[in-house]
Amino acid sequence: PRPHVGPAAPLQMLSLRARAAPAVGGSGTAGWRRGWGAAGGGCRGLTAVIVGPPGGGKGSISKRLIRDFDFHHLSTGDLLRAQVRAGTALGTEAHKHMVAGALVPDGLIVDMVLGEVGLARTDRVLLDGFPRTAAQAAVLAAKGIPVRLALSIAVPNEEIVRRLSGRWLHAPSGRTYAYDFNPPSVVGKDDETGEDLVQREDDRPEAVQARLEGYDAQAAPLLDFYRSRGMLFEFDGADHPELVAKDRRTDAIYSSLKPFLAERLGVKA
């Protein structure tokens, strides 16, 4: 099961769950202030880390944060590929490890992130895809990147398995169907040709479940790292059950995350 964020440090994090105590006046902000802990009060300049399971909507939420709060988005996967393509010193060194089938050293990735942070056009930076482990988070901190918030996107494993395993493909054309929102007219058949649909190996339920279990094992120490420092804030959308019931958990999560972050930054939601 996904590690539950909260009991270890209930006064140093935020869990916007339906069972949370209602805030005074119904605004929800009292609970947020209670969770600020060591991270302190509002700040206009901010480096945040977003963490979430594969298929949990982290990408969609990141796009909304960029749109609404003018974050400079740093996806380390995209940065690494760009550095390799450009043939930079960092990219060349990283490529040596990649072609050898080895992991790119944490220090190398942190140096790349440091360089990009220095080039950011805004003082609001959103780190996506790094750090992935507690060890990487420690290197990041030691190198002087001041992460102030770790935003954890929490979605039940069974919901992700159901969503991703509902994707089917018409291989010759590349048309994709999703049984939860874009189903074919005839089960198992392509709408235009009537040919059979197939499922990618990594969309099979057992493959999705295995990826999620791997994520859970890796993420637990990372979440503990940020929780212990009063920086971890979890969003699961449970305080908007009407959206969750409509299979709109990403919207539910963002409905909580947006006003929380707006108050942290001192801007209007």
PDB file of C-alpha atoms in Angstrom:
ATOM      1  CA  PRO A   1       0.000   0.000   0.000  1.00  0.00           C
ATOM      2  CA  ARG A   2       1.101   3.566  -0.654  1.00  0.00           C
ATOM      3  CA  PRO A   3       2.867   5.040   2.381  1.00  0.00           C
ATOM      4  CA  HIS A   4       0.487   7.289   4.310  1.00  0.00           C
ATOM      5  CA  VAL A   5       1.886  10.730   4.879  1.00  0.00           C
ATOM      6  CA  GLY A   6       0.978  12.162   8.199  1.00  0.00           C
ATOM      7  CA  PRO A   7       1.195  10.260  11.494  1.00  0.00           C
ATOM      8  CA  ALA A   8       4.955  10.703  11.945  1.00  0.00           C
ATOM      9  CA  ALA A   9       4.717  14.504  12.050  1.00  0.00           C
ATOM     10  CA  PRO A  10       1.092  15.662  12.097  1.00  0.00           C
ATOM     11  CA  LEU A  11       1.983  19.272  12.818  1.00  0.00           C
ATOM     12  CA  GLN A  12       4.591  19.572  10.094  1.00  0.00           C
ATOM     13  CA  MET A  13       2.676  18.584   6.998  1.00  0.00           C
ATOM     14  CA  LEU A  14      -0.613  19.047   5.254  1.00  0.00           C
ATOM     15  CA  SER A  15      -2.936  16.247   4.310  1.00  0.00           C
ATOM     16  CA  LEU A  16      -6.023  17.632   2.608  1.00  0.00           C
ATOM     17  CA  ARG A  17      -8.232  14.616   3.251  1.00  0.00           C
ATOM     18  CA  ALA A  18     -11.984  14.522   3.758  1.00  0.00           C
ATOM     19  CA  ARG A  19     -11.498  13.440   7.373  1.00  0.00           C
ATOM     20  CA  ALA A  20      -9.308  16.451   8.202  1.00  0.00           C
ATOM     21  CA  ALA A  21     -10.707  18.838  10.799  1.00  0.00           C
ATOM     22  CA  PRO A  22     -12.603  21.708   9.128  1.00  0.00           C
ATOM     23  CA  ALA A  23     -10.852  25.042   9.211  1.00  0.00           C
ATOM     24  CA  VAL A  24     -12.273  28.028  11.020  1.00  0.00           C
ATOM     25  CA  GLY A  25     -14.640  29.864   8.695  1.00  0.00           C
ATOM     26  CA  GLY A  26     -14.555  27.019   6.176  1.00  0.00           C
ATOM     27  CA  SER A  27     -11.727  28.542   4.140  1.00  0.00           C
ATOM     28  CA  GLY A  28      -9.323  25.651   4.614  1.00  0.00           C
ATOM     29  CA  THR A  29      -6.361  27.925   5.233  1.00  0.00           C
ATOM     30  CA  ALA A  30      -6.135  27.291   8.962  1.00  0.00           C
ATOM     31  CA  GLY A  31      -5.157  23.696   8.307  1.00  0.00           C
ATOM     32  CA  TRP A  32      -2.529  24.822   5.831  1.00  0.00           C
ATOM     33  CA  ARG A  33      -0.861  27.199   8.290  1.00  0.00           C
ATOM     34  CA  ARG A  34      -0.803  24.446  10.866  1.00  0.00           C
ATOM     35  CA  GLY A  35       1.235  22.398   8.421  1.00  0.00           C
ATOM     36  CA  TRP A  36       3.814  25.010   7.468  1.00  0.00           C
ATOM     37  CA  GLY A  37       6.145  24.028  10.303  1.00  0.00           C
ATOM     38  CA  ALA A  38       9.839  24.537   9.591  1.00  0.00           C
ATOM     39  CA  ALA A  39       9.160  25.694   6.047  1.00  0.00           C
ATOM     40  CA  GLY A  40       7.992  29.037   7.397  1.00  0.00           C
ATOM     41  CA  GLY A  41       5.396  31.502   6.150  1.00  0.00           C
ATOM     42  CA  GLY A  42       4.579  32.817   2.701  1.00  0.00           C
ATOM     43  CA  CYS A  43       7.316  33.520   0.179  1.00  0.00           C
ATOM     44  CA  ARG A  44       7.261  34.889  -3.358  1.00  0.00           C
ATOM     45  CA  GLY A  45      10.467  33.120  -4.422  1.00  0.00           C
ATOM     46  CA  LEU A  46      10.095  29.373  -4.128  1.00  0.00           C
ATOM     47  CA  THR A  47      11.714  26.117  -5.188  1.00  0.00           C
ATOM     48  CA  ALA A  48       9.286  23.210  -4.972  1.00  0.00           C
ATOM     49  CA  VAL A  49       9.527  19.508  -5.714  1.00  0.00           C
ATOM     50  CA  ILE A  50       6.522  17.637  -7.097  1.00  0.00           C
ATOM     51  CA  VAL A  51       6.318  13.907  -6.414  1.00  0.00           C
ATOM     52  CA  GLY A  52       3.715  11.428  -7.586  1.00  0.00           C
ATOM     53  CA  PRO A  53       3.194   7.912  -8.915  1.00  0.00           C
ATOM     54  CA  PRO A  54       3.348   7.070 -12.622  1.00  0.00           C
ATOM     55  CA  GLY A  55      -0.083   7.634 -14.109  1.00  0.00           C
ATOM     56  CA  GLY A  56      -1.218   9.668 -11.107  1.00  0.00           C
ATOM     57  CA  GLY A  57      -1.692  12.970 -12.932  1.00  0.00           C
ATOM     58  CA  LYS A  58       1.546  14.657 -11.877  1.00  0.00           C
ATOM     59  CA  GLY A  59       2.224  15.871 -15.409  1.00  0.00           C
ATOM     60  CA  SER A  60      -1.193  17.486 -15.770  1.00  0.00           C
ATOM     61  CA  ILE A  61      -0.892  19.158 -12.378  1.00  0.00           C
ATOM     62  CA  SER A  62       2.590  20.453 -13.208  1.00  0.00           C
ATOM     63  CA  LYS A  63       1.246  22.096 -16.374  1.00  0.00           C
ATOM     64  CA  ARG A  64      -1.434  23.855 -14.343  1.00  0.00           C
ATOM     65  CA  LEU A  65       1.112  25.086 -11.798  1.00  0.00           C
ATOM     66  CA  ILE A  66       3.232  26.508 -14.608  1.00  0.00           C
ATOM     67  CA  ARG A  67       0.201  28.205 -16.156  1.00  0.00           C
ATOM     68  CA  ASP A  68      -1.258  29.620 -12.947  1.00  0.00           C
ATOM     69  CA  PHE A  69       1.871  30.495 -10.961  1.00  0.00           C
ATOM     70  CA  ASP A  70       4.544  31.080 -13.607  1.00  0.00           C
ATOM     71  CA  PHE A  71       6.841  28.344 -12.318  1.00  0.00           C
ATOM     72  CA  HIS A  72      10.031  27.576 -14.195  1.00  0.00           C
ATOM     73  CA  HIS A  73       9.553  23.858 -14.795  1.00  0.00           C
ATOM     74  CA  LEU A  74      12.648  21.657 -14.589  1.00  0.00           C
ATOM     75  CA  SER A  75      12.068  18.084 -15.745  1.00  0.00           C
ATOM     76  CA  THR A  76      15.408  16.381 -15.223  1.00  0.00           C
ATOM     77  CA  GLY A  77      14.637  13.739 -17.839  1.00  0.00           C
ATOM     78  CA  ASP A  78      14.057  16.435 -20.472  1.00  0.00           C
ATOM     79  CA  LEU A  79      17.117  18.391 -19.319  1.00  0.00           C
ATOM     80  CA  LEU A  80      19.355  15.360 -19.470  1.00  0.00           C
ATOM     81  CA  ARG A  81      18.273  14.477 -23.005  1.00  0.00           C
ATOM     82  CA  ALA A  82      18.766  18.102 -24.101  1.00  0.00           C
ATOM     83  CA  GLN A  83      22.274  18.191 -22.611  1.00  0.00           C
ATOM     84  CA  VAL A  84      23.200  14.962 -24.416  1.00  0.00           C
ATOM     85  CA  ARG A  85      21.819  16.229 -27.734  1.00  0.00           C
ATOM     86  CA  ALA A  86      23.678  19.528 -27.360  1.00  0.00           C
ATOM     87  CA  GLY A  87      26.948  17.746 -26.611  1.00  0.00           C
ATOM     88  CA  THR A  88      27.679  19.809 -23.497  1.00  0.00           C
ATOM     89  CA  ALA A  89      30.343  18.703 -21.032  1.00  0.00           C
ATOM     90  CA  LEU A  90      27.621  17.529 -18.639  1.00  0.00           C
ATOM     91  CA  GLY A  91      25.763  15.788 -21.436  1.00  0.00           C
ATOM     92  CA  THR A  92      28.894  14.036 -22.682  1.00  0.00           C
ATOM     93  CA  GLU A  93      29.745  12.786 -19.211  1.00  0.00           C
ATOM     94  CA  ALA A  94      26.162  11.660 -18.595  1.00  0.00           C
ATOM     95  CA  HIS A  95      26.078   9.873 -21.957  1.00  0.00           C
ATOM     96  CA  LYS A  96      29.102   7.773 -20.954  1.00  0.00           C
ATOM     97  CA  HIS A  97      27.136   6.388 -18.020  1.00  0.00           C
ATOM     98  CA  MET A  98      23.969   5.919 -20.070  1.00  0.00           C
ATOM     99  CA  VAL A  99      25.610   3.905 -22.860  1.00  0.00           C
ATOM    100  CA  ALA A 100      27.319   1.770 -20.229  1.00  0.00           C
ATOM    101  CA  GLY A 101      23.927   0.952 -18.765  1.00  0.00           C
ATOM    102  CA  ALA A 102      24.770   2.731 -15.512  1.00  0.00           C
ATOM    103  CA  LEU A 103      22.835   5.339 -13.598  1.00  0.00           C
ATOM    104  CA  VAL A 104      23.884   8.940 -14.089  1.00  0.00           C
ATOM    105  CA  PRO A 105      25.575  10.001 -10.814  1.00  0.00           C
ATOM    106  CA  ASP A 106      23.469  12.136  -8.504  1.00  0.00           C
ATOM    107  CA  GLY A 107      26.116  14.848  -8.320  1.00  0.00           C
ATOM    108  CA  LEU A 108      26.128  15.230 -12.096  1.00  0.00           C
ATOM    109  CA  ILE A 109      22.359  15.654 -12.238  1.00  0.00           C
ATOM    110  CA  VAL A 110      22.417  18.138  -9.363  1.00  0.00           C
ATOM    111  CA  ASP A 111      25.087  20.184 -11.176  1.00  0.00           C
ATOM    112  CA  MET A 112      22.813  20.227 -14.220  1.00  0.00           C
ATOM    113  CA  VAL A 113      19.856  21.363 -12.110  1.00  0.00           C
ATOM    114  CA  LEU A 114      21.978  24.062 -10.462  1.00  0.00           C
ATOM    115  CA  GLY A 115      22.911  25.421 -13.856  1.00  0.00           C
ATOM    116  CA  GLU A 116      19.294  25.508 -15.000  1.00  0.00           C
ATOM    117  CA  VAL A 117      18.097  27.155 -11.791  1.00  0.00           C
ATOM    118  CA  GLY A 118      20.635  29.909 -12.417  1.00  0.00           C
ATOM    119  CA  LEU A 119      19.138  30.470 -15.880  1.00  0.00           C
ATOM    120  CA  ALA A 120      15.515  30.483 -14.725  1.00  0.00           C
ATOM    121  CA  ARG A 121      13.541  33.543 -15.814  1.00  0.00           C
ATOM    122  CA  THR A 122      11.517  33.461 -12.583  1.00  0.00           C
ATOM    123  CA  ASP A 123      12.317  32.861  -8.920  1.00  0.00           C
ATOM    124  CA  ARG A 124       9.660  30.142  -8.767  1.00  0.00           C
ATOM    125  CA  VAL A 125      11.128  26.779  -9.725  1.00  0.00           C
ATOM    126  CA  LEU A 126       9.295  23.449  -9.929  1.00  0.00           C
ATOM    127  CA  LEU A 127      11.515  20.357  -9.868  1.00  0.00           C
ATOM    128  CA  ASP A 128       9.922  17.362 -11.576  1.00  0.00           C
ATOM    129  CA  GLY A 129      11.586  13.945 -11.701  1.00  0.00           C
ATOM    130  CA  PHE A 130      14.412  14.766  -9.312  1.00  0.00           C
ATOM    131  CA  PRO A 131      15.095  14.030  -6.569  1.00  0.00           C
ATOM    132  CA  ARG A 132      13.703  10.499  -6.761  1.00  0.00           C
ATOM    133  CA  THR A 133      15.422   9.153  -3.652  1.00  0.00           C
ATOM    134  CA  ALA A 134      16.319  10.417  -0.188  1.00  0.00           C
ATOM    135  CA  ALA A 135      20.013  10.219  -1.121  1.00  0.00           C
ATOM    136  CA  GLN A 136      19.430  12.485  -4.113  1.00  0.00           C
ATOM    137  CA  ALA A 137      17.456  14.905  -1.942  1.00  0.00           C
ATOM    138  CA  ALA A 138      20.377  15.067   0.486  1.00  0.00           C
ATOM    139  CA  VAL A 139      22.821  15.813  -2.363  1.00  0.00           C
ATOM    140  CA  LEU A 140      20.461  18.511  -3.637  1.00  0.00           C
ATOM    141  CA  ALA A 141      20.371  20.147  -0.217  1.00  0.00           C
ATOM    142  CA  ALA A 142      24.148  19.877   0.216  1.00  0.00           C
ATOM    143  CA  LYS A 143      24.671  21.616  -3.126  1.00  0.00           C
ATOM    144  CA  GLY A 144      22.642  24.592  -1.948  1.00  0.00           C
ATOM    145  CA  ILE A 145      19.336  24.255  -3.808  1.00  0.00           C
ATOM    146  CA  PRO A 146      16.823  25.499  -1.182  1.00  0.00           C
ATOM    147  CA  VAL A 147      13.737  23.333  -1.641  1.00  0.00           C
ATOM    148  CA  ARG A 148      10.918  24.881   0.393  1.00  0.00           C
ATOM    149  CA  LEU A 149       7.996  22.626  -0.474  1.00  0.00           C
ATOM    150  CA  ALA A 150       7.601  18.986  -1.458  1.00  0.00           C
ATOM    151  CA  LEU A 151       4.187  18.498  -3.067  1.00  0.00           C
ATOM    152  CA  SER A 152       3.101  14.862  -2.938  1.00  0.00           C
ATOM    153  CA  ILE A 153       0.335  13.740  -5.314  1.00  0.00           C
ATOM    154  CA  ALA A 154      -1.378  10.748  -3.703  1.00  0.00           C
ATOM    155  CA  VAL A 155      -3.644   8.542  -5.810  1.00  0.00           C
ATOM    156  CA  PRO A 156      -4.774   5.020  -4.812  1.00  0.00           C
ATOM    157  CA  ASN A 157      -2.892   2.294  -6.665  1.00  0.00           C
ATOM    158  CA  GLU A 158      -6.075   0.511  -7.671  1.00  0.00           C
ATOM    159  CA  GLU A 159      -7.375   3.669  -9.339  1.00  0.00           C
ATOM    160  CA  ILE A 160      -4.229   4.035 -11.432  1.00  0.00           C
ATOM    161  CA  VAL A 161      -4.253   0.355 -12.376  1.00  0.00           C
ATOM    162  CA  ARG A 162      -7.875   0.629 -13.512  1.00  0.00           C
ATOM    163  CA  ARG A 163      -7.199   3.768 -15.538  1.00  0.00           C
ATOM    164  CA  LEU A 164      -3.995   2.680 -17.260  1.00  0.00           C
ATOM    165  CA  SER A 165      -5.054  -0.890 -17.919  1.00  0.00           C
ATOM    166  CA  GLY A 166      -8.127   0.479 -19.699  1.00  0.00           C
ATOM    167  CA  ARG A 167      -5.965   1.824 -22.528  1.00  0.00           C
ATOM    168  CA  TRP A 168      -6.046  -0.112 -25.812  1.00  0.00           C
ATOM    169  CA  LEU A 169      -4.368   0.553 -29.135  1.00  0.00           C
ATOM    170  CA  HIS A 170      -5.014   0.046 -32.835  1.00  0.00           C
ATOM    171  CA  ALA A 171      -1.429  -0.778 -33.738  1.00  0.00           C
ATOM    172  CA  PRO A 172      -1.443  -0.004 -37.500  1.00  0.00           C
ATOM    173  CA  SER A 173      -2.809   3.536 -37.070  1.00  0.00           C
ATOM    174  CA  GLY A 174      -1.737   4.366 -33.541  1.00  0.00           C
ATOM    175  CA  ARG A 175      -5.297   5.249 -32.495  1.00  0.00           C
ATOM    176  CA  THR A 176      -5.688   4.912 -28.757  1.00  0.00           C
ATOM    177  CA  TYR A 177      -8.821   4.195 -26.768  1.00  0.00           C
ATOM    178  CA  ALA A 178      -9.505   4.442 -23.063  1.00  0.00           C
ATOM    179  CA  TYR A 179     -12.485   2.560 -21.718  1.00  0.00           C
ATOM    180  CA  ASP A 180     -13.116   5.089 -18.973  1.00  0.00           C
ATOM    181  CA  PHE A 181     -13.522   8.176 -21.208  1.00  0.00           C
ATOM    182  CA  ASN A 182     -12.877   7.343 -24.887  1.00  0.00           C
ATOM    183  CA  PRO A 183     -14.104   3.786 -25.474  1.00  0.00           C
ATOM    184  CA  PRO A 184     -14.407   2.160 -28.908  1.00  0.00           C
ATOM    185  CA  SER A 185     -17.919   1.797 -30.322  1.00  0.00           C
ATOM    186  CA  VAL A 186     -17.503  -1.972 -30.273  1.00  0.00           C
ATOM    187  CA  VAL A 187     -15.524  -3.547 -27.438  1.00  0.00           C
ATOM    188  CA  GLY A 188     -12.101  -4.633 -28.633  1.00  0.00           C
ATOM    189  CA  LYS A 189     -12.488  -3.202 -32.158  1.00  0.00           C
ATOM    190  CA  ASP A 190     -11.114  -0.115 -33.891  1.00  0.00           C
ATOM    191  CA  ASP A 191     -13.865   2.351 -34.826  1.00  0.00           C
ATOM    192  CA  GLU A 192     -12.605   3.004 -38.358  1.00  0.00           C
ATOM    193  CA  THR A 193     -11.392  -0.404 -39.527  1.00  0.00           C
ATOM    194  CA  GLY A 194     -13.117  -2.858 -37.235  1.00  0.00           C
ATOM    195  CA  GLU A 195      -9.749  -4.491 -36.615  1.00  0.00           C
ATOM    196  CA  ASP A 196      -8.729  -5.892 -33.241  1.00  0.00           C
ATOM    197  CA  LEU A 197      -7.306  -3.614 -30.582  1.00  0.00           C
ATOM    198  CA  VAL A 198      -4.231  -4.646 -28.629  1.00  0.00           C
ATOM    199  CA  GLN A 199      -2.856  -3.686 -25.256  1.00  0.00           C
ATOM    200  CA  ARG A 200       0.730  -2.632 -24.728  1.00  0.00           C
ATOM    201  CA  GLU A 201       2.679  -4.881 -22.381  1.00  0.00           C
ATOM    202  CA  ASP A 202       3.317  -2.033 -19.941  1.00  0.00           C
ATOM    203  CA  ASP A 203      -0.411  -1.223 -19.780  1.00  0.00           C
ATOM    204  CA  ARG A 204      -1.365  -4.687 -18.563  1.00  0.00           C
ATOM    205  CA  PRO A 205      -2.663  -4.615 -14.965  1.00  0.00           C
ATOM    206  CA  GLU A 206       0.188  -6.688 -13.560  1.00  0.00           C
ATOM    207  CA  ALA A 207       2.784  -4.444 -15.246  1.00  0.00           C
ATOM    208  CA  VAL A 208       1.142  -1.259 -13.931  1.00  0.00           C
ATOM    209  CA  GLN A 209       0.951  -2.729 -10.430  1.00  0.00           C
ATOM    210  CA  ALA A 210       4.627  -3.671 -10.538  1.00  0.00           C
ATOM    211  CA  ARG A 211       5.611  -0.109 -11.526  1.00  0.00           C
ATOM    212  CA  LEU A 212       3.531   1.326  -8.705  1.00  0.00           C
ATOM    213  CA  GLU A 213       5.062  -1.016  -6.146  1.00  0.00           C
ATOM    214  CA  GLY A 214       8.505   0.048  -7.324  1.00  0.00           C
ATOM    215  CA  TYR A 215       7.501   3.693  -6.989  1.00  0.00           C
ATOM    216  CA  ASP A 216       6.125   3.155  -3.489  1.00  0.00           C
ATOM    217  CA  ALA A 217       9.337   1.493  -2.311  1.00  0.00           C
ATOM    218  CA  GLN A 218      11.484   4.282  -3.733  1.00  0.00           C
ATOM    219  CA  ALA A 219       9.235   7.171  -2.699  1.00  0.00           C
ATOM    220  CA  ALA A 220       8.746   6.237   0.964  1.00  0.00           C
ATOM    221  CA  PRO A 221      12.261   7.303   2.127  1.00  0.00           C
ATOM    222  CA  LEU A 222      12.076  10.444  -0.038  1.00  0.00           C
ATOM    223  CA  LEU A 223       8.769  11.462   1.518  1.00  0.00           C
ATOM    224  CA  ASP A 224      10.206  10.752   4.968  1.00  0.00           C
ATOM    225  CA  PHE A 225      13.175  13.003   4.146  1.00  0.00           C
ATOM    226  CA  TYR A 226      10.940  15.976   3.394  1.00  0.00           C
ATOM    227  CA  ARG A 227       8.448  15.164   6.150  1.00  0.00           C
ATOM    228  CA  SER A 228      11.186  15.239   8.776  1.00  0.00           C
ATOM    229  CA  ARG A 229      12.110  18.719   7.612  1.00  0.00           C
ATOM    230  CA  GLY A 230       8.569  20.082   7.717  1.00  0.00           C
ATOM    231  CA  MET A 231       8.420  20.480   3.929  1.00  0.00           C
ATOM    232  CA  LEU A 232       6.026  17.707   2.892  1.00  0.00           C
ATOM    233  CA  PHE A 233       2.446  18.490   1.861  1.00  0.00           C
ATOM    234  CA  GLU A 234       0.200  15.748   0.518  1.00  0.00           C
ATOM    235  CA  PHE A 235      -2.826  16.167  -1.735  1.00  0.00           C
ATOM    236  CA  ASP A 236      -5.193  13.303  -2.505  1.00  0.00           C
ATOM    237  CA  GLY A 237      -8.358  15.156  -3.549  1.00  0.00           C
ATOM    238  CA  ALA A 238     -10.481  13.499  -0.887  1.00  0.00           C
ATOM    239  CA  ASP A 239     -11.782  16.861   0.299  1.00  0.00           C
ATOM    240  CA  HIS A 240     -13.586  17.172  -3.065  1.00  0.00           C
ATOM    241  CA  PRO A 241     -15.479  13.869  -3.116  1.00  0.00           C
ATOM    242  CA  GLU A 242     -17.890  15.085  -5.798  1.00  0.00           C
ATOM    243  CA  LEU A 243     -14.999  15.326  -8.271  1.00  0.00           C
ATOM    244  CA  VAL A 244     -13.442  12.025  -7.195  1.00  0.00           C
ATOM    245  CA  ALA A 245     -16.824  10.328  -7.703  1.00  0.00           C
ATOM    246  CA  LYS A 246     -16.807  11.585 -11.305  1.00  0.00           C
ATOM    247  CA  ASP A 247     -13.328  10.085 -11.862  1.00  0.00           C
ATOM    248  CA  ARG A 248     -11.792  13.565 -11.819  1.00  0.00           C
ATOM    249  CA  ARG A 249      -9.228  13.101  -9.069  1.00  0.00           C
ATOM    250  CA  THR A 250      -6.666  15.326 -10.800  1.00  0.00           C
ATOM    251  CA  ASP A 251      -9.198  18.174 -10.756  1.00  0.00           C
ATOM    252  CA  ALA A 252      -9.984  17.407  -7.116  1.00  0.00           C
ATOM    253  CA  ILE A 253      -6.313  17.503  -6.160  1.00  0.00           C
ATOM    254  CA  TYR A 254      -5.704  20.761  -7.980  1.00  0.00           C
ATOM    255  CA  SER A 255      -8.774  22.322  -6.382  1.00  0.00           C
ATOM    256  CA  SER A 256      -6.938  21.938  -3.067  1.00  0.00           C
ATOM    257  CA  LEU A 257      -3.419  22.557  -4.271  1.00  0.00           C
ATOM    258  CA  LYS A 258      -4.092  25.817  -6.119  1.00  0.00           C
ATOM    259  CA  PRO A 259      -5.463  27.880  -3.205  1.00  0.00           C
ATOM    260  CA  PHE A 260      -2.882  26.399  -0.843  1.00  0.00           C
ATOM    261  CA  LEU A 261      -0.022  27.454  -3.091  1.00  0.00           C
ATOM    262  CA  ALA A 262      -1.574  30.837  -3.813  1.00  0.00           C
ATOM    263  CA  GLU A 263      -1.587  31.609  -0.116  1.00  0.00           C
ATOM    264  CA  ARG A 264       1.989  30.397   0.252  1.00  0.00           C
ATOM    265  CA  LEU A 265       3.049  32.747  -2.533  1.00  0.00           C
ATOM    266  CA  GLY A 266       0.865  35.637  -1.415  1.00  0.00           C
ATOM    267  CA  VAL A 267      -1.057  35.840  -4.679  1.00  0.00           C
ATOM    268  CA  LYS A 268      -4.695  35.450  -5.667  1.00  0.00           C
ATOM    269  CA  ALA A 269      -5.877  31.933  -6.490  1.00  0.00           C
TER     270      ALA A 269
END
